Amino acid sequence: TAEFLGETFQLVDTGGLVFDDNDAIFAKEIREQAMLAIEESSGVILVVDGQAGPTAMDEQLAVFLRKEVLKKMPVVLAVNKCESDKSGSYMASQFWGLGLGEPFAVSALHGVGTADLLESMFEGIVEKGSAIKGFGTKVKELEAAQQALVALDKGIPLEGEDETDVFLRQYGIGRDNEDVIQRYEEAMSAFDDVPSMVRKFSFFFCEDVP
């Protein structure tokens, strides 16, 4: 189980996916477990070896994922062992030919590049709707809450608010307090012909208007 951008999710290591039963011991059993994991997942991360470069097996897996999986859920390509700043990007670029979109240069050993990879996966899950409803929205809710705090601190109207809302919010009062709203509006109308600076001064003190 892991957590990223406020979402909790489960990662399953399939141990590879082999289509030829003669290529590995227990190839059939491994393939069945991998297929089951894919069927129950919301997205797939294909991990390849950046130092080895694209292989025939990588090509075979990419064809399978493009034809059978990509239409249902996002597939993200992780090019492992790309911890080098100088050669990592180049090694990852060799995998564009797999046809799975941008290859992400990562290093499982050093934790390099995983954030960008997971962000791309989350975006793909939301776009394809392959996870439960609401997945991937917590980060947007957090950003909205942070913006609201800044607006609250600076007295800036939030979306859909007017001057009255800002006043009530600054004093910790909701719009359901009709008496306060009426007192505020009456106080403001009494200063219609007064210079704006005086009206602004009265705005902050109109809570005391009887």
Short mmCIF file of C-alpha atoms in Angstrom, two decimals:
data_model
loop_
_atom_site.label_atom_id
_atom_site.label_comp_id
_atom_site.label_asym_id
_atom_site.label_seq_id
_atom_site.Cartn_x
_atom_site.Cartn_y
_atom_site.Cartn_z
CA THR A 1 0.00 0.00 0.00
CA ALA A 2 1.29 3.47 -0.90
CA GLU A 3 0.13 7.09 -0.72
CA PHE A 4 0.66 9.93 -3.18
CA LEU A 5 -1.11 13.28 -3.66
CA GLY A 6 -3.54 12.40 -0.89
CA GLU A 7 -4.61 9.11 -2.50
CA THR A 8 -4.00 5.67 -0.98
CA PHE A 9 -3.50 2.85 -3.46
CA GLN A 10 -2.00 -0.61 -3.80
CA LEU A 11 1.00 -1.53 -5.94
CA VAL A 12 1.31 -5.10 -7.24
CA ASP A 13 4.59 -6.48 -8.61
CA THR A 14 3.60 -9.15 -11.12
CA GLY A 15 7.09 -10.62 -11.40
CA GLY A 16 7.08 -10.11 -15.14
CA LEU A 17 4.90 -11.33 -17.99
CA VAL A 18 6.15 -14.13 -20.23
CA PHE A 19 4.12 -15.35 -23.20
CA ASP A 20 6.27 -18.35 -24.15
CA ASP A 21 6.05 -21.15 -21.58
CA ASN A 22 9.53 -22.33 -22.59
CA ASP A 23 11.19 -19.03 -21.67
CA ALA A 24 10.95 -19.37 -17.91
CA ILE A 25 10.06 -21.76 -15.10
CA PHE A 26 6.42 -21.39 -14.02
CA ALA A 27 5.87 -19.06 -16.99
CA LYS A 28 2.22 -20.07 -17.27
CA GLU A 29 1.52 -19.48 -13.57
CA ILE A 30 3.32 -16.13 -13.62
CA ARG A 31 1.34 -15.07 -16.71
CA GLU A 32 -1.97 -16.02 -15.12
CA GLN A 33 -1.18 -14.02 -11.98
CA ALA A 34 -0.09 -11.02 -14.07
CA MET A 35 -3.27 -11.13 -16.17
CA LEU A 36 -5.39 -11.26 -13.02
CA ALA A 37 -3.51 -8.30 -11.52
CA ILE A 38 -4.01 -6.27 -14.71
CA GLU A 39 -7.71 -7.13 -14.82
CA GLU A 40 -8.21 -5.86 -11.26
CA SER A 41 -6.02 -2.75 -11.58
CA SER A 42 -6.66 0.88 -12.54
CA GLY A 43 -3.39 1.36 -14.40
CA VAL A 44 -0.23 -0.43 -15.50
CA ILE A 45 3.41 0.59 -15.13
CA LEU A 46 5.75 -1.23 -17.52
CA VAL A 47 9.26 -1.26 -16.06
CA VAL A 48 12.15 -1.71 -18.50
CA ASP A 49 15.93 -1.73 -18.07
CA GLY A 50 17.43 1.54 -19.29
CA GLN A 51 20.99 0.24 -19.26
CA ALA A 52 20.10 -2.80 -21.37
CA GLY A 53 18.08 -0.80 -23.89
CA PRO A 54 14.92 -2.01 -25.69
CA THR A 55 14.69 -5.80 -26.01
CA ALA A 56 12.49 -8.17 -28.00
CA MET A 57 10.57 -8.93 -24.80
CA ASP A 58 9.92 -5.20 -24.26
CA GLU A 59 8.54 -4.98 -27.79
CA GLN A 60 6.30 -8.00 -27.19
CA LEU A 61 4.94 -6.59 -23.95
CA ALA A 62 4.35 -3.18 -25.53
CA VAL A 63 2.33 -4.72 -28.36
CA PHE A 64 0.19 -6.63 -25.86
CA LEU A 65 -0.38 -3.54 -23.68
CA ARG A 66 -1.26 -1.32 -26.66
CA LYS A 67 -3.78 -3.81 -28.05
CA GLU A 68 -5.35 -5.27 -24.90
CA VAL A 69 -4.86 -2.83 -22.02
CA LEU A 70 -4.34 0.77 -23.15
CA LYS A 71 -7.94 1.18 -24.30
CA LYS A 72 -9.21 0.41 -20.78
CA MET A 73 -6.63 2.01 -18.50
CA PRO A 74 -3.44 4.11 -18.64
CA VAL A 75 -0.08 2.44 -19.26
CA VAL A 76 3.01 4.34 -18.11
CA LEU A 77 6.52 3.41 -19.20
CA ALA A 78 9.18 3.48 -16.46
CA VAL A 79 12.78 3.21 -17.68
CA ASN A 80 14.72 2.00 -14.65
CA LYS A 81 18.43 2.47 -13.79
CA CYS A 82 18.44 6.04 -15.16
CA GLU A 83 19.87 7.72 -12.07
CA SER A 84 22.60 9.46 -14.06
CA ASP A 85 21.85 13.12 -14.83
CA LYS A 86 24.05 12.95 -17.93
CA SER A 87 22.84 9.74 -19.56
CA GLY A 88 19.48 9.05 -17.90
CA SER A 89 17.38 11.08 -20.32
CA TYR A 90 19.18 9.59 -23.31
CA MET A 91 18.65 6.02 -22.10
CA ALA A 92 14.94 6.71 -21.55
CA SER A 93 14.58 8.26 -25.01
CA GLN A 94 15.53 4.95 -26.63
CA PHE A 95 12.14 3.54 -25.58
CA TRP A 96 9.92 5.98 -27.48
CA GLY A 97 9.66 3.31 -30.17
CA LEU A 98 7.54 1.09 -27.90
CA GLY A 99 4.57 3.35 -28.64
CA LEU A 100 3.50 3.79 -25.02
CA GLY A 101 3.98 7.52 -24.81
CA GLU A 102 6.70 9.35 -22.90
CA PRO A 103 9.30 7.06 -21.30
CA PHE A 104 9.97 8.22 -17.72
CA ALA A 105 13.59 8.03 -16.58
CA VAL A 106 13.51 6.58 -13.06
CA SER A 107 15.77 4.89 -10.56
CA ALA A 108 14.18 2.41 -8.18
CA LEU A 109 17.38 2.39 -6.14
CA HIS A 110 17.57 6.17 -5.68
CA GLY A 111 13.88 7.12 -5.98
CA VAL A 112 14.53 9.39 -8.98
CA GLY A 113 11.66 10.35 -11.30
CA THR A 114 8.89 8.52 -9.47
CA ALA A 115 6.85 11.64 -8.69
CA ASP A 116 6.53 12.66 -12.36
CA LEU A 117 5.67 9.09 -13.29
CA LEU A 118 2.90 8.81 -10.67
CA GLU A 119 1.48 12.21 -11.60
CA SER A 120 1.17 11.02 -15.19
CA MET A 121 -0.46 7.79 -14.02
CA PHE A 122 -2.98 9.69 -11.87
CA GLU A 123 -3.87 11.96 -14.78
CA GLY A 124 -4.41 8.94 -17.01
CA ILE A 125 -6.60 7.20 -14.42
CA VAL A 126 -8.79 10.29 -14.06
CA GLU A 127 -9.02 10.73 -17.84
CA LYS A 128 -10.01 7.11 -18.49
CA GLY A 129 -12.12 6.76 -15.34
CA SER A 130 -10.48 3.43 -14.53
CA ALA A 131 -10.54 3.90 -10.74
CA ILE A 132 -13.30 4.59 -8.23
CA LYS A 133 -15.24 7.82 -8.62
CA GLY A 134 -13.43 10.78 -7.14
CA PHE A 135 -9.93 9.30 -7.40
CA GLY A 136 -7.33 11.98 -8.12
CA THR A 137 -9.45 14.88 -6.85
CA LYS A 138 -7.91 15.26 -3.38
CA VAL A 139 -4.92 17.21 -4.66
CA LYS A 140 -7.29 19.68 -6.37
CA GLU A 141 -9.29 20.01 -3.16
CA LEU A 142 -6.06 20.70 -1.26
CA GLU A 143 -5.03 23.38 -3.77
CA ALA A 144 -8.48 24.98 -3.53
CA ALA A 145 -8.26 24.99 0.26
CA GLN A 146 -4.82 26.62 0.16
CA GLN A 147 -6.11 29.30 -2.23
CA ALA A 148 -9.08 29.90 0.06
CA LEU A 149 -6.75 30.41 3.02
CA VAL A 150 -4.74 32.99 1.07
CA ALA A 151 -7.95 34.75 0.02
CA LEU A 152 -9.20 34.70 3.59
CA ASP A 153 -5.98 36.21 4.87
CA LYS A 154 -5.99 38.98 2.25
CA GLY A 155 -9.73 39.65 2.25
CA ILE A 156 -10.04 38.59 -1.41
CA PRO A 157 -13.48 37.37 -2.59
CA LEU A 158 -13.60 33.67 -3.38
CA GLU A 159 -15.40 32.38 -6.47
CA GLY A 160 -19.07 33.33 -6.25
CA GLU A 161 -18.58 35.74 -3.33
CA ASP A 162 -19.35 39.44 -3.13
CA GLU A 163 -18.33 42.19 -0.69
CA THR A 164 -20.89 41.04 1.86
CA ASP A 165 -19.51 37.49 1.88
CA VAL A 166 -15.98 38.75 2.45
CA PHE A 167 -17.12 40.87 5.38
CA LEU A 168 -19.04 38.02 7.00
CA ARG A 169 -16.20 35.57 6.43
CA GLN A 170 -13.67 37.91 8.05
CA TYR A 171 -15.85 38.07 11.15
CA GLY A 172 -16.51 34.33 11.19
CA ILE A 173 -20.21 34.72 10.43
CA GLY A 174 -22.18 32.76 7.85
CA ARG A 175 -24.68 34.18 5.38
CA ASP A 176 -27.51 32.60 7.34
CA ASN A 177 -27.25 35.36 9.94
CA GLU A 178 -29.83 37.67 8.33
CA ASP A 179 -29.70 40.23 11.13
CA VAL A 180 -25.98 40.87 10.63
CA ILE A 181 -26.42 41.07 6.87
CA GLN A 182 -29.18 43.64 7.22
CA ARG A 183 -27.15 45.73 9.67
CA TYR A 184 -24.17 45.61 7.31
CA GLU A 185 -26.17 46.65 4.25
CA GLU A 186 -27.89 49.49 6.11
CA ALA A 187 -24.59 50.75 7.45
CA MET A 188 -23.01 50.69 4.01
CA SER A 189 -25.91 52.50 2.35
CA ALA A 190 -25.62 55.31 4.92
CA PHE A 191 -22.19 56.13 3.52
CA ASP A 192 -23.04 56.14 -0.18
CA ASP A 193 -22.14 59.82 -0.56
CA VAL A 194 -19.02 59.74 1.60
CA PRO A 195 -15.54 59.44 0.02
CA SER A 196 -14.43 55.87 -0.56
CA MET A 197 -11.70 55.97 2.07
CA VAL A 198 -14.20 56.83 4.78
CA ARG A 199 -16.54 54.08 3.56
CA LYS A 200 -13.66 51.61 3.75
CA PHE A 201 -12.95 52.66 7.31
CA SER A 202 -16.61 52.28 8.22
CA PHE A 203 -16.70 48.84 6.51
CA PHE A 204 -14.34 47.34 9.05
CA PHE A 205 -16.23 48.78 11.98
CA CYS A 206 -19.83 48.43 10.89
CA GLU A 207 -20.16 45.31 13.08
CA ASP A 208 -20.62 47.80 15.92
CA VAL A 209 -23.49 49.64 14.24
CA PRO A 210 -26.61 49.19 16.42
#
